[in-house]
PDB file of C-alpha atoms in Angstrom:
ATOM      1  CA  LEU A  20     -61.806  22.386 -49.606  1.00 72.00           C
ATOM      2  CA  PHE A  21     -63.063  23.114 -46.167  1.00 69.00           C
ATOM      3  CA  GLU A  22     -64.992  26.156 -47.312  1.00 77.00           C
ATOM      4  CA  GLN A  23     -66.357  24.366 -50.381  1.00 74.00           C
ATOM      5  CA  GLY A  24     -67.614  21.548 -48.003  1.00 75.00           C
ATOM      6  CA  ILE A  25     -65.224  18.901 -49.596  1.00 75.00           C
ATOM      7  CA  ILE A  26     -63.571  17.651 -46.312  1.00 75.00           C
ATOM      8  CA  ALA A  27     -64.989  18.059 -42.746  1.00 82.00           C
ATOM      9  CA  ALA A  28     -63.562  20.550 -40.037  1.00 80.00           C
ATOM     10  CA  GLN A  29     -62.466  17.472 -38.039  1.00 82.00           C
ATOM     11  CA  ASP A  30     -59.908  16.628 -40.513  1.00 80.00           C
ATOM     12  CA  VAL A  31     -58.570  20.370 -40.878  1.00 80.00           C
ATOM     13  CA  GLU A  32     -58.227  20.415 -37.318  1.00 84.00           C
ATOM     14  CA  LYS A  33     -56.326  17.074 -37.144  1.00 84.00           C
ATOM     15  CA  GLU A  34     -53.854  17.967 -40.418  1.00 84.00           C
ATOM     16  CA  GLU A  35     -53.314  21.390 -38.434  1.00 86.00           C
ATOM     17  CA  GLU A  36     -52.359  19.574 -35.348  1.00 88.00           C
ATOM     18  CA  GLY A  37     -50.012  17.333 -37.608  1.00 86.00           C
ATOM     19  CA  TYR A  38     -48.436  20.316 -39.104  1.00 87.00           C
ATOM     20  CA  HIS A  39     -47.516  21.965 -35.889  1.00 89.00           C
ATOM     21  CA  SER A  40     -46.190  18.555 -34.667  1.00 88.00           C
ATOM     22  CA  LEU A  41     -43.974  18.394 -37.598  1.00 88.00           C
ATOM     23  CA  GLN A  42     -42.740  22.106 -37.042  1.00 88.00           C
ATOM     24  CA  LEU A  43     -41.852  21.141 -33.496  1.00 89.00           C
ATOM     25  CA  ASP A  44     -39.856  18.082 -34.625  1.00 88.00           C
ATOM     26  CA  TYR A  45     -38.125  20.338 -37.317  1.00 88.00           C
ATOM     27  CA  GLN A  46     -36.768  22.724 -34.708  1.00 87.00           C
ATOM     28  CA  SER A  47     -35.911  19.985 -32.095  1.00 88.00           C
ATOM     29  CA  GLN A  48     -33.790  18.469 -35.070  1.00 87.00           C
ATOM     30  CA  GLN A  49     -32.387  21.980 -36.051  1.00 85.00           C
ATOM     31  CA  GLU A  50     -31.350  22.443 -32.379  1.00 86.00           C
ATOM     32  CA  LYS A  51     -29.704  18.680 -32.221  1.00 84.00           C
ATOM     33  CA  PHE A  52     -27.874  19.703 -35.384  1.00 82.00           C
ATOM     34  CA  LYS A  53     -26.632  22.713 -33.751  1.00 81.00           C
ATOM     35  CA  ASP A  54     -25.339  21.189 -30.822  1.00 80.00           C
ATOM     36  CA  LEU A  55     -23.518  18.308 -33.004  1.00 77.00           C
ATOM     37  CA  LEU A  56     -21.629  21.298 -34.759  1.00 75.00           C
ATOM     38  CA  GLU A  57     -20.728  22.877 -31.291  1.00 75.00           C
ATOM     39  CA  GLU A  58     -19.183  19.501 -30.256  1.00 74.00           C
ATOM     40  CA  GLY A  59     -17.323  19.293 -33.259  1.00 71.00           C
ATOM     41  CA  SER A  60     -15.680  22.674 -33.088  1.00 74.00           C
ATOM     42  CA  LYS A  61     -11.941  23.342 -33.159  1.00 77.00           C
ATOM     43  CA  GLU A  62     -11.897  23.805 -29.339  1.00 80.00           C
ATOM     44  CA  LYS A  63     -13.892  20.756 -28.570  1.00 77.00           C
ATOM     45  CA  VAL A  64     -11.811  18.754 -30.975  1.00 76.00           C
ATOM     46  CA  GLN A  65      -8.328  19.750 -29.362  1.00 82.00           C
ATOM     47  CA  ILE A  66      -9.752  19.116 -25.592  1.00 82.00           C
ATOM     48  CA  ALA A  67     -10.693  15.580 -26.804  1.00 81.00           C
ATOM     49  CA  GLU A  68      -7.225  14.927 -28.429  1.00 84.00           C
ATOM     50  CA  LEU A  69      -5.633  16.032 -25.373  1.00 89.00           C
ATOM     51  CA  LYS A  70      -7.808  13.554 -23.296  1.00 88.00           C
ATOM     52  CA  MET A  71      -6.828  10.879 -25.757  1.00 88.00           C
ATOM     53  CA  GLU A  72      -3.334  11.774 -25.291  1.00 90.00           C
ATOM     54  CA  VAL A  73      -3.624  11.445 -21.383  1.00 90.00           C
ATOM     55  CA  ALA A  74      -5.307   8.324 -21.735  1.00 90.00           C
ATOM     56  CA  ARG A  75      -2.882   6.881 -24.038  1.00 88.00           C
ATOM     57  CA  ALA A  76       0.086   7.892 -21.641  1.00 90.00           C
ATOM     58  CA  SER A  77      -1.592   6.239 -18.560  1.00 89.00           C
ATOM     59  CA  LEU A  78      -2.371   3.069 -20.697  1.00 88.00           C
ATOM     60  CA  GLU A  79       1.374   2.865 -21.490  1.00 88.00           C
ATOM     61  CA  GLU A  80       2.219   3.333 -18.039  1.00 87.00           C
ATOM     62  CA  VAL A  81      -0.172   0.454 -16.854  1.00 83.00           C
ATOM     63  CA  LYS A  82       1.511  -1.746 -19.426  1.00 84.00           C
ATOM     64  CA  THR A  83       4.723  -1.226 -18.285  1.00 83.00           C
ATOM     65  CA  ARG A  84       3.784  -1.807 -14.524  1.00 78.00           C
ATOM     66  CA  ILE A  85       2.299  -5.046 -15.722  1.00 78.00           C
ATOM     67  CA  GLN A  86       5.468  -6.048 -17.721  1.00 78.00           C
ATOM     68  CA  ASN A  87       7.661  -5.331 -14.731  1.00 74.00           C
ATOM     69  CA  ALA A  88       5.388  -7.090 -12.130  1.00 72.00           C
ATOM     70  CA  ARG A  89       6.867 -10.477 -13.055  1.00 75.00           C
ATOM     71  CA  LEU A  90      10.179 -10.638 -11.389  1.00 73.00           C
ATOM     72  CA  VAL A  91      13.062 -13.003 -12.281  1.00 78.00           C
ATOM     73  CA  THR A  92      16.133 -13.798 -10.822  1.00 79.00           C
ATOM     74  CA  PRO A  93      19.267 -14.830 -12.868  1.00 80.00           C
ATOM     75  CA  ILE A  94      20.558 -17.243 -10.223  1.00 76.00           C
ATOM     76  CA  ALA A  95      18.617 -20.118  -7.931  1.00 77.00           C
ATOM     77  CA  GLY A  96      18.358 -19.359  -4.171  1.00 79.00           C
ATOM     78  CA  VAL A  97      16.157 -19.081  -1.074  1.00 80.00           C
ATOM     79  CA  VAL A  98      13.964 -16.006  -0.966  1.00 81.00           C
ATOM     80  CA  LEU A  99      14.521 -14.223   2.157  1.00 79.00           C
ATOM     81  CA  LEU A 100      13.142 -10.854   3.872  1.00 75.00           C
ATOM     82  CA  PRO A 101      15.518  -8.066   3.704  1.00 75.00           C
ATOM     83  CA  GLU A 102      17.330  -6.779   6.913  1.00 69.00           C
ATOM     84  CA  GLY A 103      15.545  -4.090   8.787  1.00 61.00           C
ATOM     85  CA  SER A 104      12.194  -4.861   6.946  1.00 60.00           C
ATOM     86  CA  ARG A 105       8.958  -4.234   9.237  1.00 57.00           C
ATOM     87  CA  LYS A 106       7.130  -7.662  10.430  1.00 57.00           C
ATOM     88  CA  THR A 107       4.046  -8.229  12.023  1.00 55.00           C
ATOM     89  CA  ASP A 108       3.612 -10.313  15.159  1.00 55.00           C
ATOM     90  CA  ASP A 109       3.595 -13.742  13.294  1.00 50.00           C
ATOM     91  CA  GLY A 110       6.968 -12.466  11.694  1.00 52.00           C
ATOM     92  CA  VAL A 111       5.568 -12.047   8.297  1.00 50.00           C
ATOM     93  CA  GLN A 112       6.617  -8.652   6.138  1.00 52.00           C
ATOM     94  CA  GLU A 113       3.944  -6.065   6.019  1.00 61.00           C
ATOM     95  CA  ILE A 114       3.392  -6.573   2.309  1.00 67.00           C
ATOM     96  CA  GLN A 115       0.384  -8.150   1.039  1.00 70.00           C
ATOM     97  CA  GLU A 116      -1.085  -8.996  -2.338  1.00 72.00           C
ATOM     98  CA  GLY A 117      -2.224  -5.646  -4.130  1.00 72.00           C
ATOM     99  CA  SER A 118      -0.257  -3.416  -1.674  1.00 73.00           C
ATOM    100  CA  MET A 119       1.454  -0.502  -3.204  1.00 74.00           C
ATOM    101  CA  VAL A 120       5.265  -0.309  -2.768  1.00 74.00           C
ATOM    102  CA  GLU A 121       7.694   2.348  -3.647  1.00 76.00           C
ATOM    103  CA  GLN A 122      10.003   2.430  -6.502  1.00 74.00           C
ATOM    104  CA  ASN A 123      13.480   0.727  -5.814  1.00 78.00           C
ATOM    105  CA  GLN A 124      11.824  -0.553  -2.671  1.00 78.00           C
ATOM    106  CA  VAL A 125      13.906  -3.899  -1.577  1.00 79.00           C
ATOM    107  CA  LEU A 126      11.170  -6.606  -1.210  1.00 78.00           C
ATOM    108  CA  PHE A 127      13.392  -9.503  -0.712  1.00 80.00           C
ATOM    109  CA  VAL A 128      16.864 -10.523  -1.372  1.00 82.00           C
ATOM    110  CA  ILE A 129      17.723 -14.055  -2.870  1.00 84.00           C
ATOM    111  CA  ALA A 130      20.463 -16.038  -1.051  1.00 81.00           C
ATOM    112  CA  ASN A 131      22.790 -17.909  -3.200  1.00 79.00           C
ATOM    113  CA  MET A 132      23.026 -21.544  -1.772  1.00 80.00           C
ATOM    114  CA  ASP A 133      26.186 -22.518  -3.774  1.00 83.00           C
ATOM    115  CA  GLY A 134      28.160 -21.529  -0.754  1.00 86.00           C
ATOM    116  CA  PHE A 135      27.924 -20.527   2.679  1.00 85.00           C
ATOM    117  CA  THR A 136      29.269 -17.593   5.019  1.00 90.00           C
ATOM    118  CA  ILE A 137      29.497 -18.250   8.718  1.00 91.00           C
ATOM    119  CA  ASN A 138      29.581 -15.299  11.188  1.00 91.00           C
ATOM    120  CA  ALA A 139      31.613 -15.602  14.513  1.00 92.00           C
ATOM    121  CA  LYS A 140      32.853 -13.532  17.123  1.00 92.00           C
ATOM    122  CA  VAL A 141      36.166 -14.012  18.735  1.00 92.00           C
ATOM    123  CA  ASP A 142      37.577 -12.752  21.880  1.00 92.00           C
ATOM    124  CA  GLU A 143      40.012  -9.944  21.806  1.00 91.00           C
ATOM    125  CA  LEU A 144      42.709 -12.072  23.337  1.00 90.00           C
ATOM    126  CA  ASP A 145      42.730 -14.338  20.205  1.00 91.00           C
ATOM    127  CA  ILE A 146      41.941 -11.951  17.483  1.00 92.00           C
ATOM    128  CA  LEU A 147      45.739 -11.228  16.634  1.00 92.00           C
ATOM    129  CA  LYS A 148      46.082 -14.950  16.109  1.00 92.00           C
ATOM    130  CA  LEU A 149      43.642 -14.838  13.245  1.00 94.00           C
ATOM    131  CA  GLU A 150      44.481 -13.680   9.439  1.00 94.00           C
ATOM    132  CA  ILE A 151      42.459 -13.597   6.419  1.00 94.00           C
ATOM    133  CA  GLY A 152      42.824 -16.763   4.170  1.00 94.00           C
ATOM    134  CA  GLN A 153      43.434 -19.069   7.276  1.00 95.00           C
ATOM    135  CA  LYS A 154      41.472 -22.374   6.905  1.00 95.00           C
ATOM    136  CA  ALA A 155      38.903 -23.718   9.242  1.00 95.00           C
ATOM    137  CA  THR A 156      36.644 -26.564   9.407  1.00 94.00           C
ATOM    138  CA  ILE A 157      32.991 -26.248  10.342  1.00 93.00           C
ATOM    139  CA  THR A 158      30.727 -28.649  11.973  1.00 93.00           C
ATOM    140  CA  GLY A 159      27.149 -28.878  13.498  1.00 91.00           C
ATOM    141  CA  GLU A 160      24.631 -30.631  15.915  1.00 90.00           C
ATOM    142  CA  ALA A 161      22.083 -30.397  12.827  1.00 90.00           C
ATOM    143  CA  PHE A 162      24.391 -31.702  10.432  1.00 88.00           C
ATOM    144  CA  ARG A 163      26.706 -34.338  12.073  1.00 83.00           C
ATOM    145  CA  ASN A 164      27.586 -36.262   9.215  1.00 87.00           C
ATOM    146  CA  ILE A 165      29.003 -33.261   7.409  1.00 90.00           C
ATOM    147  CA  THR A 166      32.262 -31.607   7.861  1.00 92.00           C
ATOM    148  CA  LEU A 167      32.671 -28.155   5.806  1.00 92.00           C
ATOM    149  CA  GLU A 168      35.862 -26.833   5.007  1.00 93.00           C
ATOM    150  CA  GLY A 169      36.357 -22.812   4.679  1.00 94.00           C
ATOM    151  CA  LYS A 170      38.616 -20.068   4.907  1.00 95.00           C
ATOM    152  CA  ILE A 171      38.452 -16.724   7.071  1.00 95.00           C
ATOM    153  CA  SER A 172      37.350 -13.802   4.341  1.00 95.00           C
ATOM    154  CA  SER A 173      36.797 -11.050   6.759  1.00 95.00           C
ATOM    155  CA  ILE A 174      37.879  -9.845  10.247  1.00 94.00           C
ATOM    156  CA  SER A 175      36.330  -6.698  11.970  1.00 93.00           C
ATOM    157  CA  SER A 176      39.006  -3.788  12.750  1.00 91.00           C
ATOM    158  CA  ARG A 177      36.384  -2.712  15.129  1.00 91.00           C
ATOM    159  CA  ALA A 178      35.261  -4.332  18.300  1.00 90.00           C
ATOM    160  CA  ASP A 179      31.807  -5.358  19.528  1.00 83.00           C
ATOM    161  CA  LYS A 180      31.857  -4.256  23.095  1.00 69.00           C
ATOM    162  CA  ASP A 181      29.547  -6.517  24.991  1.00 60.00           C
ATOM    163  CA  ASP A 182      27.473  -5.045  28.273  1.00 50.00           C
ATOM    164  CA  ASP A 183      28.742  -4.625  31.544  1.00 50.00           C
ATOM    165  CA  GLY A 184      28.869  -7.724  33.547  1.00 50.00           C
ATOM    166  CA  PRO A 185      26.929  -8.385  36.749  1.00 52.00           C
ATOM    167  CA  SER A 186      29.763  -6.725  39.057  1.00 51.00           C
ATOM    168  CA  GLY A 187      29.695  -3.712  37.058  1.00 51.00           C
ATOM    169  CA  GLU A 188      33.107  -4.671  35.575  1.00 54.00           C
ATOM    170  CA  SER A 189      33.422  -4.310  31.818  1.00 54.00           C
ATOM    171  CA  SER A 190      33.726  -7.700  30.059  1.00 69.00           C
ATOM    172  CA  THR A 191      36.327  -8.396  27.006  1.00 79.00           C
ATOM    173  CA  SER A 192      35.743  -7.188  23.670  1.00 89.00           C
ATOM    174  CA  GLU A 193      34.919  -9.435  20.765  1.00 92.00           C
ATOM    175  CA  PHE A 194      35.565  -8.923  17.019  1.00 94.00           C
ATOM    176  CA  ALA A 195      33.392 -10.218  14.120  1.00 94.00           C
ATOM    177  CA  ILE A 196      34.608 -12.502  11.958  1.00 95.00           C
ATOM    178  CA  THR A 197      33.424 -14.219   8.584  1.00 94.00           C
ATOM    179  CA  ILE A 198      34.282 -17.626   7.396  1.00 95.00           C
ATOM    180  CA  ALA A 199      33.501 -18.624   3.620  1.00 94.00           C
ATOM    181  CA  VAL A 200      32.757 -21.833   2.210  1.00 93.00           C
ATOM    182  CA  ASP A 201      32.984 -21.388  -1.470  1.00 90.00           C
ATOM    183  CA  LYS A 202      31.386 -24.696  -2.679  1.00 88.00           C
ATOM    184  CA  LEU A 203      28.719 -27.236  -1.496  1.00 88.00           C
ATOM    185  CA  THR A 204      27.503 -30.389  -2.932  1.00 88.00           C
ATOM    186  CA  ALA A 205      24.244 -31.126  -3.649  1.00 85.00           C
ATOM    187  CA  ASP A 206      23.826 -33.390  -0.606  1.00 87.00           C
ATOM    188  CA  GLN A 207      25.190 -30.707   1.496  1.00 88.00           C
ATOM    189  CA  LYS A 208      22.678 -28.067   0.119  1.00 84.00           C
ATOM    190  CA  LYS A 209      19.641 -30.461   1.351  1.00 85.00           C
ATOM    191  CA  GLN A 210      21.130 -30.650   4.730  1.00 87.00           C
ATOM    192  CA  LEU A 211      22.220 -27.249   5.565  1.00 88.00           C
ATOM    193  CA  ARG A 212      19.670 -24.465   6.376  1.00 86.00           C
ATOM    194  CA  LEU A 213      20.319 -20.576   6.732  1.00 83.00           C
ATOM    195  CA  GLY A 214      20.821 -19.789  10.529  1.00 85.00           C
ATOM    196  CA  MET A 215      22.205 -23.115  11.851  1.00 90.00           C
ATOM    197  CA  SER A 216      24.520 -22.838  14.938  1.00 90.00           C
ATOM    198  CA  THR A 217      28.080 -24.343  14.093  1.00 91.00           C
ATOM    199  CA  GLU A 218      31.446 -25.012  15.723  1.00 92.00           C
ATOM    200  CA  MET A 219      34.506 -24.123  14.022  1.00 91.00           C
ATOM    201  CA  LYS A 220      38.089 -24.847  14.146  1.00 92.00           C
ATOM    202  CA  ILE A 221      40.742 -22.524  12.866  1.00 92.00           C
ATOM    203  CA  PHE A 222      44.031 -23.749  11.593  1.00 89.00           C
TER     204      PHE A 222
END
């Protein structure tokens, strides 16, 4: 058409440029198609499946942690720090929200307030006078209007040796005993607190 003078040379050049541009687009699409086929290869699919299994296992682990994050105690009581737990200067255990803890780590204990145990020490000269099951009455300055009734539940068979006195002579040994109060009334529970000092009479 150009040779016959039907179309201008400018139109020919324009159509040739369009043709070359379409060829480049075609080659580009072929390369993309090749990349897609490679991404869908058997090896790539297996790798993707393995990654998916790892992600699924991680998700299940997180779900389990979330389910176990809520602790429910079967008894009512007072939350206390476990013995030997690390504490900061203000007496608070070094566990904060978001902190990592070890599996089976004891975070706190629940003190059952239905009853009480009183720990005391008895001089070695008197320890042989005591027996398991002996009755005792318990009073205290902080709860003067209450008299608790309990029994000796344990007597240590090993003495707690005190430090030597000022003169350098060894003082007498003391033995630890425990007196148990099995049941408290609702009013007694309101007035008694863990760690209160007491006075006891054993019969």
